[in-house]
Short mmCIF file of N, CA, C and O in Angstrom, two decimals:
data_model
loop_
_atom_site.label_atom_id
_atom_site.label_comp_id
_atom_site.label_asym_id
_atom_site.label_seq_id
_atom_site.Cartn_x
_atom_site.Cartn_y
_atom_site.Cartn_z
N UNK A 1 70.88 257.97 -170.31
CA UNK A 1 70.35 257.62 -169.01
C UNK A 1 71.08 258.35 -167.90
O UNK A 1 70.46 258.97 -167.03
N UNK A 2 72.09 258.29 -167.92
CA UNK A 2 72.78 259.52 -166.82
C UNK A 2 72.44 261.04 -166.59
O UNK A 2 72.91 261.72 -165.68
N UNK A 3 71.54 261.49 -167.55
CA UNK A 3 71.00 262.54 -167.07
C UNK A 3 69.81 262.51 -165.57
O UNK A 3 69.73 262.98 -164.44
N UNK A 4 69.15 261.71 -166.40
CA UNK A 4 68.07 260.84 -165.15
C UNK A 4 68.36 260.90 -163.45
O UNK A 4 67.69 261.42 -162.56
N UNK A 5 69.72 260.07 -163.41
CA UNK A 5 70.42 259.67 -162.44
C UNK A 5 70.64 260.86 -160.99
O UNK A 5 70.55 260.62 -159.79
N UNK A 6 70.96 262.15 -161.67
CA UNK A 6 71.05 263.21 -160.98
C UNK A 6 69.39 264.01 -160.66
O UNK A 6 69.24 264.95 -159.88
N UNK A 7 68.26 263.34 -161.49
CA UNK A 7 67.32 264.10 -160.99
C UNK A 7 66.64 263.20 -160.18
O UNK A 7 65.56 263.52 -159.69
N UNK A 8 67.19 261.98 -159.97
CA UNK A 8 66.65 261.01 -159.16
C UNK A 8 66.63 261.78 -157.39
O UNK A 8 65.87 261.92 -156.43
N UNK A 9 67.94 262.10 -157.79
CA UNK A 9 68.57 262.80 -156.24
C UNK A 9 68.24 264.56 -155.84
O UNK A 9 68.54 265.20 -154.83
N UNK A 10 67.69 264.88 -156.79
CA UNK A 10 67.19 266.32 -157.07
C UNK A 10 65.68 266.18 -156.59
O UNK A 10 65.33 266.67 -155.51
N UNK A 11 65.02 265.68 -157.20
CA UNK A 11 64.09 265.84 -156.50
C UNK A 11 63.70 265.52 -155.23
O UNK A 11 62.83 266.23 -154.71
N UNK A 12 64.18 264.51 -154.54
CA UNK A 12 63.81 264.57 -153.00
C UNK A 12 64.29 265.57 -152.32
O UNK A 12 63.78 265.86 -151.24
N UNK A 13 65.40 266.33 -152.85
CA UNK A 13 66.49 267.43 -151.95
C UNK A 13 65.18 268.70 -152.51
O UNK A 13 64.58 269.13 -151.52
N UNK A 14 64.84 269.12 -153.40
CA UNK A 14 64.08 269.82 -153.43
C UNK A 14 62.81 270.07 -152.72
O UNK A 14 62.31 271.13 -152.34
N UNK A 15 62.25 268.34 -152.60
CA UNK A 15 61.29 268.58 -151.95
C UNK A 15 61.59 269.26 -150.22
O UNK A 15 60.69 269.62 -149.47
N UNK A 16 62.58 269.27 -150.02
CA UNK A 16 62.80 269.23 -148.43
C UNK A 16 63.06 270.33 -148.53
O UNK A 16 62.77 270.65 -147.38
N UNK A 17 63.44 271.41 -149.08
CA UNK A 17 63.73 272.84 -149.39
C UNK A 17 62.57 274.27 -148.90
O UNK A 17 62.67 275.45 -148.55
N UNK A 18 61.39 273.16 -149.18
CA UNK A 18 59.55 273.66 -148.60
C UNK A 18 59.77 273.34 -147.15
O UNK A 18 59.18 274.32 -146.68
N UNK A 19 60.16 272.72 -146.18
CA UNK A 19 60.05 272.08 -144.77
C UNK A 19 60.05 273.36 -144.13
O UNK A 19 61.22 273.72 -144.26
N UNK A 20 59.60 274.02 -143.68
CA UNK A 20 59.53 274.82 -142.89
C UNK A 20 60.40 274.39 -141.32
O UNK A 20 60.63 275.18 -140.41
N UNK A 21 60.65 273.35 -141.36
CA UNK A 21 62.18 272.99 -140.18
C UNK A 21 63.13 273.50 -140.85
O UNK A 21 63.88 274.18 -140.15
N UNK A 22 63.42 273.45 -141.99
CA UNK A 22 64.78 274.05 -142.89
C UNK A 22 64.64 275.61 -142.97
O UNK A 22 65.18 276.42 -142.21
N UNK A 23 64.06 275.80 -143.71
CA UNK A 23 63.71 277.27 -143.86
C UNK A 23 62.80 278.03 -143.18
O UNK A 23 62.01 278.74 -143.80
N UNK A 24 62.79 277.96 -141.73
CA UNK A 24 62.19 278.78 -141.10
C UNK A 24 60.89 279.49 -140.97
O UNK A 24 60.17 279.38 -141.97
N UNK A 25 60.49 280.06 -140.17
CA UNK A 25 59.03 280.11 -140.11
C UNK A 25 58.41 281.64 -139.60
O UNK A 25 58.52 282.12 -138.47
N UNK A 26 57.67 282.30 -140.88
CA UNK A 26 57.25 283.90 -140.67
C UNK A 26 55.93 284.03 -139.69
O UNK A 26 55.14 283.09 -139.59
N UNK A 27 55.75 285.17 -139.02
CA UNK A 27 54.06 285.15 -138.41
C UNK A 27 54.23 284.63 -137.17
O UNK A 27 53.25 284.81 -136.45
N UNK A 28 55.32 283.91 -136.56
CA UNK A 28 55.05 283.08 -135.27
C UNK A 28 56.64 284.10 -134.68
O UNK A 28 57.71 284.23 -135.27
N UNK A 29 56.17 284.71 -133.24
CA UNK A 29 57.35 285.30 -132.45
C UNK A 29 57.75 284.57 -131.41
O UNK A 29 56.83 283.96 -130.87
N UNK A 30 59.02 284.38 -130.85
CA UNK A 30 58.78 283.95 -130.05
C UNK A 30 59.41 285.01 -128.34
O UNK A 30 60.44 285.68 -128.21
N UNK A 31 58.55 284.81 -127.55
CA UNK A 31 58.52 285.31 -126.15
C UNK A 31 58.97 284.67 -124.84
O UNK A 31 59.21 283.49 -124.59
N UNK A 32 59.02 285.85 -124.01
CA UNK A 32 59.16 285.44 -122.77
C UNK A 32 57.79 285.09 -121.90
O UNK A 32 56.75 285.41 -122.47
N UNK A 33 57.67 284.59 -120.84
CA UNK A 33 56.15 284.15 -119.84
C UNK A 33 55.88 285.79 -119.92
O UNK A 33 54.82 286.25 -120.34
N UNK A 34 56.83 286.50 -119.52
CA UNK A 34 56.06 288.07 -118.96
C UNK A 34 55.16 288.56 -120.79
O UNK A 34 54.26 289.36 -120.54
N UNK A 35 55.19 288.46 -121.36
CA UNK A 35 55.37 289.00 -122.17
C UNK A 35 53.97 288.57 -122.40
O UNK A 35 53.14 289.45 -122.60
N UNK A 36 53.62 287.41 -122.40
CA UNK A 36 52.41 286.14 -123.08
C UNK A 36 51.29 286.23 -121.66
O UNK A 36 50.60 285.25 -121.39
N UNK A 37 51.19 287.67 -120.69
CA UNK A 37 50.16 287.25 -119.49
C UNK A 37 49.10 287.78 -120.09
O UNK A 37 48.12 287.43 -119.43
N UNK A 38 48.68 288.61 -121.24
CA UNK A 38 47.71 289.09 -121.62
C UNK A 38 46.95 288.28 -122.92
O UNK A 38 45.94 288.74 -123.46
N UNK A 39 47.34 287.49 -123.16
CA UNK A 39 47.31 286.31 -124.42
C UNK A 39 46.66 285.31 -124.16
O UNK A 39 46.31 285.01 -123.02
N UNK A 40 46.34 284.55 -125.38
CA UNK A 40 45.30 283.85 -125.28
C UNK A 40 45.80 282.32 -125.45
O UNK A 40 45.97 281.95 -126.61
N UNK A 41 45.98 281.62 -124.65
CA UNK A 41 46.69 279.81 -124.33
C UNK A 41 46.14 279.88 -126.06
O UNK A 41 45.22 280.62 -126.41
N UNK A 42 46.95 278.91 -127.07
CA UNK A 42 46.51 277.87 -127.34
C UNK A 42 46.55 276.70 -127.71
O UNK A 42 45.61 276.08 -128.21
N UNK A 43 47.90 276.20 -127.42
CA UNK A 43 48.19 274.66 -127.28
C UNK A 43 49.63 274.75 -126.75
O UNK A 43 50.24 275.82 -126.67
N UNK A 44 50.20 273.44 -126.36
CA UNK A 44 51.59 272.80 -125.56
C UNK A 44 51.72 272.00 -126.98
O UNK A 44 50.98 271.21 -127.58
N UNK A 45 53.22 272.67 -127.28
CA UNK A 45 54.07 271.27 -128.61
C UNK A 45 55.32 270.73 -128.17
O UNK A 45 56.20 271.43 -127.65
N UNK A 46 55.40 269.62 -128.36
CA UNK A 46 57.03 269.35 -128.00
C UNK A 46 57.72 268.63 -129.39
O UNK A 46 57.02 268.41 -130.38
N UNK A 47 59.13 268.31 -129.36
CA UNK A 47 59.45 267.93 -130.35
C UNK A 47 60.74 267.45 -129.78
O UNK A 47 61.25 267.88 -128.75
N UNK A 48 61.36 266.21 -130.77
CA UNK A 48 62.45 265.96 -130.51
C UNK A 48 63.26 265.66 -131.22
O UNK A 48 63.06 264.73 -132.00
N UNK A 49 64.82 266.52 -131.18
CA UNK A 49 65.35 266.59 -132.21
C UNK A 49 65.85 265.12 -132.89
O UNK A 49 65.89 264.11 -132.18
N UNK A 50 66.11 265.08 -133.93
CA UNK A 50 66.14 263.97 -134.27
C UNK A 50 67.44 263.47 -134.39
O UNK A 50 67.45 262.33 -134.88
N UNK A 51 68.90 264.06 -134.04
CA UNK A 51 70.24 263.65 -133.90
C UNK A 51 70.86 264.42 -132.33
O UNK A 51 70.26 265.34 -131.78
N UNK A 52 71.97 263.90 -131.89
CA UNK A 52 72.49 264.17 -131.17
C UNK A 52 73.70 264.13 -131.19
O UNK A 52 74.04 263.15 -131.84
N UNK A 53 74.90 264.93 -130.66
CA UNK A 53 76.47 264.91 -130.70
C UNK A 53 76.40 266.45 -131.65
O UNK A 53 75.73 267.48 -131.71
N UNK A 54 77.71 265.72 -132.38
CA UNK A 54 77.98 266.44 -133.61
C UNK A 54 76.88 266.96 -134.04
O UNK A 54 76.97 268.18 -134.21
N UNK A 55 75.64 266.39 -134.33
CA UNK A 55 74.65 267.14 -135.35
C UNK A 55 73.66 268.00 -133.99
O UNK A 55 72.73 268.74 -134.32
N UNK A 56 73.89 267.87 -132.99
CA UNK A 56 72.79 268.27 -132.31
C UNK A 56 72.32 269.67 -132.38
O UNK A 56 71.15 269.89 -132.08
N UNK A 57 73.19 270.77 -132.79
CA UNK A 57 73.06 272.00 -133.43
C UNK A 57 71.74 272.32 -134.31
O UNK A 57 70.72 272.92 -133.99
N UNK A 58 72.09 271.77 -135.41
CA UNK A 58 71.14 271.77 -136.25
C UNK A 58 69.49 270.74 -136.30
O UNK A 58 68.50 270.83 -137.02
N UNK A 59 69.79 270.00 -135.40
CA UNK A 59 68.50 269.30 -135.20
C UNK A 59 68.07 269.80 -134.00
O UNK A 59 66.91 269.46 -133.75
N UNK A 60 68.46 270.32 -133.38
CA UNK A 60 67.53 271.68 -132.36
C UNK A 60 66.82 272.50 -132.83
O UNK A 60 65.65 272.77 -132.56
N UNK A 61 67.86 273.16 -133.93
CA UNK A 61 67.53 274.19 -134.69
C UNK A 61 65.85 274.01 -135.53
O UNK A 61 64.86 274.73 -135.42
N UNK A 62 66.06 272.68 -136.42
CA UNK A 62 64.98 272.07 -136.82
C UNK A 62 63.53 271.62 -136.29
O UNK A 62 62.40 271.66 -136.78
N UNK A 63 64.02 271.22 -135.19
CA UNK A 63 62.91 271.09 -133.80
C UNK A 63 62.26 272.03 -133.49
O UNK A 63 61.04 271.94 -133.58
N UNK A 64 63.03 273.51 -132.89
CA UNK A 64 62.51 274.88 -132.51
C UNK A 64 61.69 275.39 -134.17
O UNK A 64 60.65 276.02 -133.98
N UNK A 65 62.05 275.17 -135.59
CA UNK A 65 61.27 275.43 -136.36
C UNK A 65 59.96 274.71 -136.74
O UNK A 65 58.91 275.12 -137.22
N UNK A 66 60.35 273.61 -136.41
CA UNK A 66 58.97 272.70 -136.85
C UNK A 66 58.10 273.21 -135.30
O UNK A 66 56.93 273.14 -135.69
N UNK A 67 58.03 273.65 -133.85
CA UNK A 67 57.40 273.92 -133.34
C UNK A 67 57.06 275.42 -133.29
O UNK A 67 56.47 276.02 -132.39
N UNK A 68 57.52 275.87 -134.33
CA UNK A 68 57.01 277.48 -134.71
C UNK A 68 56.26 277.21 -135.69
O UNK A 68 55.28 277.95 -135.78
N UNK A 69 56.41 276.10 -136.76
CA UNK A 69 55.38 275.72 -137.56
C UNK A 69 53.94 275.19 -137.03
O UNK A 69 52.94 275.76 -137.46
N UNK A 70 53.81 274.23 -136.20
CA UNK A 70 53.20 273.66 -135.62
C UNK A 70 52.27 274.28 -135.03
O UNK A 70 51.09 273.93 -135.03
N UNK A 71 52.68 275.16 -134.53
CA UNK A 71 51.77 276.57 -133.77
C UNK A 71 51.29 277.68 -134.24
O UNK A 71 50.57 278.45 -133.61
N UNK A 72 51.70 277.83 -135.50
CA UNK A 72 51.23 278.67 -136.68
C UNK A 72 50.19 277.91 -137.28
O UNK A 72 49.17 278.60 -137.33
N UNK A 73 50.03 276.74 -137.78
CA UNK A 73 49.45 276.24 -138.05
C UNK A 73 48.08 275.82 -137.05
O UNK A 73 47.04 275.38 -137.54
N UNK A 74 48.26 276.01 -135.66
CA UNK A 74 47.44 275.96 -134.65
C UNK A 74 46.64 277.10 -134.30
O UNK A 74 45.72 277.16 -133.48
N UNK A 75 47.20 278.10 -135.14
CA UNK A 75 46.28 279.80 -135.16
C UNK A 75 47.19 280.67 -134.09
O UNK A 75 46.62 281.71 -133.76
N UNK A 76 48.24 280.50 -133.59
CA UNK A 76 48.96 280.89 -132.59
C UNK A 76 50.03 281.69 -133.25
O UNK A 76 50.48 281.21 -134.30
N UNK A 77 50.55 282.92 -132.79
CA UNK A 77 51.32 283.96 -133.40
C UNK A 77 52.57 284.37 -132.38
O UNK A 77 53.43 285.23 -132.57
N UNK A 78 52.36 283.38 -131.08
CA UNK A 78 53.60 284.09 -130.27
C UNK A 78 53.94 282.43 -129.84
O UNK A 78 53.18 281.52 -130.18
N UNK A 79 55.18 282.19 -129.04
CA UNK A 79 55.75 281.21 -128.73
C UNK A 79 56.55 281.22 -127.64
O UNK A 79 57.49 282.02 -127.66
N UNK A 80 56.39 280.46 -126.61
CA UNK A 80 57.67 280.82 -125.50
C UNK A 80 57.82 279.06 -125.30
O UNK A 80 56.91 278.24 -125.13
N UNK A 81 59.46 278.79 -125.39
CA UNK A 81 59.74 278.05 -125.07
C UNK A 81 60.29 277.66 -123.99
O UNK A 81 61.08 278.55 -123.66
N UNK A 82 60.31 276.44 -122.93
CA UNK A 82 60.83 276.14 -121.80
C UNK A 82 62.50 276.81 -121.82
O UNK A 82 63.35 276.72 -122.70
N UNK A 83 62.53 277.24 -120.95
CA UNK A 83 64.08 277.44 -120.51
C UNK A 83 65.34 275.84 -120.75
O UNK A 83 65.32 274.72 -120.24
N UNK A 84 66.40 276.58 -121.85
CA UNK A 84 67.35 275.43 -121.56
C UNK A 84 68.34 275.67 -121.01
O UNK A 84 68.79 276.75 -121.39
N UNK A 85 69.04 275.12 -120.18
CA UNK A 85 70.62 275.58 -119.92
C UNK A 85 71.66 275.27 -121.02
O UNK A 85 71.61 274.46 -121.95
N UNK A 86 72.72 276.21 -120.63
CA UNK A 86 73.63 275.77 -121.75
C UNK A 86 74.48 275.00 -121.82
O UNK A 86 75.16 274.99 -120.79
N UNK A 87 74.91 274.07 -122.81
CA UNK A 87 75.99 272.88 -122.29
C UNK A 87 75.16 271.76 -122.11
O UNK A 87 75.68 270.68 -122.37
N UNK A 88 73.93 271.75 -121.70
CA UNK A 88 73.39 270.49 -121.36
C UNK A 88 72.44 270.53 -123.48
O UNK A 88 72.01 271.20 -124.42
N UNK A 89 72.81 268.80 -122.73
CA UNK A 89 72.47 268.34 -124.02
C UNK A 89 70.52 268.09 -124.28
O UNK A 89 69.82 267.80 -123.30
N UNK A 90 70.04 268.23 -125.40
CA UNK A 90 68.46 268.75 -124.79
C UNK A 90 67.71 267.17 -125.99
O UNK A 90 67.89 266.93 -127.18
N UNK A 91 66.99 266.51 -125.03
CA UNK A 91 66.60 265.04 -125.61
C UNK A 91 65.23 265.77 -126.49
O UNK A 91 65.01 265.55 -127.69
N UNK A 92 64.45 266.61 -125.66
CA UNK A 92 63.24 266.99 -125.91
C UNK A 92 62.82 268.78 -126.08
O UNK A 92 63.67 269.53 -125.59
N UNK A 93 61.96 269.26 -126.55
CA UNK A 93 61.68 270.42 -126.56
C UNK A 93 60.43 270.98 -126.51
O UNK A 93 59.49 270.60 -127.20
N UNK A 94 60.39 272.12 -125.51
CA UNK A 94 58.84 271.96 -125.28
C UNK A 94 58.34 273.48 -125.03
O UNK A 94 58.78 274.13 -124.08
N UNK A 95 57.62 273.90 -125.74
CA UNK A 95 56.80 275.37 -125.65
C UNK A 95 55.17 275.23 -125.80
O UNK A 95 54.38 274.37 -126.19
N UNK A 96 55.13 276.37 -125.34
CA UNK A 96 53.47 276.45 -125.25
C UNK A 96 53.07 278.12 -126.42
O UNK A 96 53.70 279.16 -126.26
N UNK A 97 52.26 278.01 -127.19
CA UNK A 97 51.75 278.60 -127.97
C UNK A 97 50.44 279.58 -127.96
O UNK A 97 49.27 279.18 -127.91
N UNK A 98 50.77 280.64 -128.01
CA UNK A 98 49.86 281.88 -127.48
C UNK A 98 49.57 282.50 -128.94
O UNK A 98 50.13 282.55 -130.03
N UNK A 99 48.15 283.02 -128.23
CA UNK A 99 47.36 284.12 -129.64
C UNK A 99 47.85 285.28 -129.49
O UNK A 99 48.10 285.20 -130.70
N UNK A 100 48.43 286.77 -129.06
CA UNK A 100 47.96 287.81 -128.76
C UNK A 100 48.01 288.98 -129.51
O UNK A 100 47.48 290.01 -129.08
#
């Protein structure tokens, strides 16, 4: 039975390995406003990371991928996200998603 035990915990870690928040996202660029004036709108995503402090690094990170997913999945190939400053801590995240 202890073999079992370890694939109990294997398979959920595997499944999360596909998340395109983890492993990143091909086909979607992301831009500046100048860049996106000849392009075609096609949707506003926001997201919010899901830790803060210590982890807030990587659940940004996760956030900015799941809204490159999100917009790929929306038929959209370019991405510009709102301006953040640096140092400030970011609750929410928000870009708008272009064809061009």
């Amino acid at each position: 039975m202890k073999p079992i035990v370890p694939l109990v915990f294997l398979i959920p870690l595997a499944a999360c390995t596909q998340d395109p928040g983890f492993t990143g996202v091909s086909g979607v660029r992301e831009a500046s406003p100048a860049e996106v004036a000849t392009c075609t709108y096609v949707t506003d995503i926001r997201s919010t990371p899901g830790a803060y402090g210590v982890l807030a690094g990587p659940a940004v990170k996760y956030a900015r991928n799941r809204i490159l997913a999100d917009a790929r999945e929306a038929g959209a190939n370019t991405i510009v996200f709102d301006p953040v400053s640096p140092g400030v801590e970011i609750y929410q995240l928000h870009a708008v998603a272009y064809r061009c």
